[in-house]
Amino acid sequence: MDATAMLRTFCTSVETRDGKAFANLFTEDGVYHDVFYGAFAGRAKIADMIDHHFYETAEDFRWDMHDPVSNGSTLYARYTFSYRSKLPEANGKRAMFEGVAIMTLRDGLIVSYQEVANTAPAFVDLNFAPERIAKIVGKQGAALKAREEMRRHL
């Protein structure tokens, strides 16, 4: 599967709540590192992340990948991602943020998905209290720092 087709399936699977199709883009031992929920390892957990974690607090997902670049073993793409929040303080508002997807590939499947995203503006739009935004963004920064440290030791 070429990068463009993979990314289209990736986005469509999230938008249609098809965790199985999404998980099948990953190797059996693949890991999805979500900016909000953390790491999900293996196809069953990745499918569950889409079918349950994503849709417990949000709906009406839109995900678009832009300008993919790949050398066959790594795939980068800018993205825009949005959803309608089900959280009470959001009052049904849409959250939108931009980021970069970083995928390690093997035999045409995703071994590891990581992302860097600017999430704070979306939380402001959703009426999150400043203290809650600081806590969430702080956790994201700590998780990113831990992944960087882990990579240095490999």
Coordinates of C-alpha atoms in Angstrom, one line a residue:
M1 CA 0.0 0.0 0.0
D2 CA 1.4 3.4 -0.9
A3 CA 1.7 6.2 1.7
T4 CA -1.3 8.2 0.3
A5 CA -3.6 5.1 0.4
M6 CA -2.4 4.2 3.9
L7 CA -3.0 7.7 5.2
R8 CA -6.5 7.8 3.6
T9 CA -7.4 4.4 5.3
F10 CA -5.9 5.7 8.5
C11 CA -8.1 8.8 8.6
T12 CA -11.2 7.2 7.3
S13 CA -11.0 4.4 9.8
V14 CA -11.0 6.9 12.7
E15 CA -13.8 9.0 11.1
T16 CA -16.0 5.9 10.7
R17 CA -15.2 4.3 14.0
D18 CA -13.6 1.2 12.4
G19 CA -11.0 0.2 14.9
K20 CA -10.3 -3.1 13.2
A21 CA -9.4 -1.5 9.8
F22 CA -7.3 1.1 11.7
A23 CA -5.5 -1.6 13.7
N24 CA -4.8 -3.7 10.5
L25 CA -2.5 -0.8 9.3
F26 CA -0.2 -1.8 12.2
T27 CA 2.1 -4.8 12.6
E28 CA 1.0 -7.3 15.2
D29 CA 3.4 -5.7 17.7
G30 CA 2.7 -2.1 16.6
V31 CA 2.3 0.7 19.0
Y32 CA 0.2 3.8 18.7
H33 CA 1.4 6.7 21.0
D34 CA -1.6 9.0 21.4
V35 CA -1.0 12.6 22.5
F36 CA -4.0 12.3 24.9
Y37 CA -4.3 8.7 26.0
G38 CA -0.7 7.4 25.9
A39 CA 0.6 4.2 24.3
F40 CA -1.5 1.3 22.9
A41 CA 0.4 -1.8 21.9
G42 CA -0.9 -4.6 19.7
R43 CA -3.7 -4.6 17.2
A44 CA -6.5 -5.4 19.8
K45 CA -5.6 -2.5 22.0
I46 CA -5.2 -0.1 19.0
A47 CA -8.6 -1.1 17.8
D48 CA -10.1 -0.6 21.2
M49 CA -8.5 2.9 21.4
I50 CA -10.4 3.9 18.3
D51 CA -13.7 2.2 19.1
H52 CA -13.9 3.2 22.7
H53 CA -11.3 5.8 24.0
F54 CA -11.8 8.2 21.1
Y55 CA -15.5 7.9 21.0
E56 CA -16.2 8.0 24.7
T57 CA -15.6 11.7 24.9
A58 CA -15.9 12.8 21.3
E59 CA -17.8 12.3 18.0
D60 CA -17.9 13.6 14.4
F61 CA -14.1 13.2 13.8
R62 CA -12.3 14.8 10.9
W63 CA -8.7 13.8 10.2
D64 CA -6.7 15.0 7.2
M65 CA -3.1 14.2 6.4
H66 CA -1.0 16.7 4.3
D67 CA 2.2 16.6 2.4
P68 CA 3.4 13.0 3.3
V69 CA 7.1 12.3 3.0
S70 CA 8.5 8.7 3.2
N71 CA 11.7 6.9 2.6
G72 CA 10.0 3.5 3.0
S73 CA 10.9 3.0 6.6
T74 CA 9.7 6.3 8.0
L75 CA 6.6 8.3 7.1
Y76 CA 6.0 11.9 8.1
A77 CA 2.8 13.9 7.4
R78 CA 1.3 17.2 8.7
Y79 CA -2.2 16.8 9.9
T80 CA -5.3 18.6 10.9
F81 CA -7.6 16.8 13.4
S82 CA -10.9 17.8 14.8
Y83 CA -13.9 16.4 16.7
R84 CA -17.0 17.5 18.5
S85 CA -16.5 17.1 22.2
K86 CA -19.0 15.3 24.4
L87 CA -17.4 16.8 27.6
P88 CA -19.8 18.9 29.6
E89 CA -17.8 22.1 29.6
A90 CA -17.4 22.0 25.8
N91 CA -21.1 22.5 25.2
G92 CA -20.8 20.4 22.0
K93 CA -18.1 22.6 20.5
R94 CA -15.6 21.4 17.9
A95 CA -12.0 21.1 18.9
M96 CA -9.3 21.4 16.2
F97 CA -5.6 21.1 16.3
E98 CA -2.6 20.6 14.0
G99 CA 0.3 18.3 14.3
V100 CA 2.8 16.1 12.7
A101 CA 2.5 12.3 12.4
I102 CA 5.7 10.2 12.6
M103 CA 5.3 6.6 11.6
T104 CA 8.0 3.9 11.6
L105 CA 7.2 1.3 8.9
R106 CA 8.0 -2.3 8.3
D107 CA 6.8 -4.3 5.3
G108 CA 4.2 -1.6 4.5
L109 CA 2.7 -1.6 8.0
I110 CA 3.1 0.8 10.9
V111 CA 5.4 -0.4 13.7
S112 CA 5.1 2.8 15.7
Y113 CA 3.0 5.9 15.4
Q114 CA 3.9 9.1 17.3
E115 CA 2.7 12.6 17.0
V116 CA 3.6 16.1 18.0
A117 CA 0.6 18.3 18.3
N118 CA -0.3 21.8 19.4
T119 CA -3.4 20.9 21.5
A120 CA -3.6 23.9 23.9
P121 CA -5.6 26.2 21.6
A122 CA -8.3 23.5 21.2
F123 CA -8.7 23.2 24.9
V124 CA -9.2 27.0 25.2
D125 CA -11.9 26.7 22.5
L126 CA -13.6 24.0 24.5
N127 CA -13.7 26.2 27.6
F128 CA -11.3 24.2 29.7
A129 CA -10.1 26.0 32.8
P130 CA -6.6 27.3 32.6
E131 CA -5.5 24.9 35.4
R132 CA -6.8 21.9 33.5
I133 CA -5.1 23.0 30.2
A134 CA -1.8 23.4 32.1
K135 CA -2.2 19.9 33.6
I136 CA -2.9 18.2 30.3
V137 CA -0.2 20.0 28.4
G138 CA 2.3 19.3 31.2
K139 CA 1.4 15.5 30.9
Q140 CA 1.9 15.6 27.2
G141 CA 5.3 17.3 27.6
A142 CA 6.4 14.8 30.2
A143 CA 5.3 11.9 28.0
L144 CA 7.3 13.3 25.0
K145 CA 10.3 13.8 27.2
A146 CA 10.1 10.2 28.5
R147 CA 9.9 8.9 24.9
E148 CA 12.9 11.0 23.9
E149 CA 14.9 9.6 26.8
M150 CA 13.9 6.0 26.0
R151 CA 15.0 6.5 22.3
R152 CA 18.4 7.7 23.5
H153 CA 18.9 4.5 25.5
L154 CA 18.1 2.2 22.6

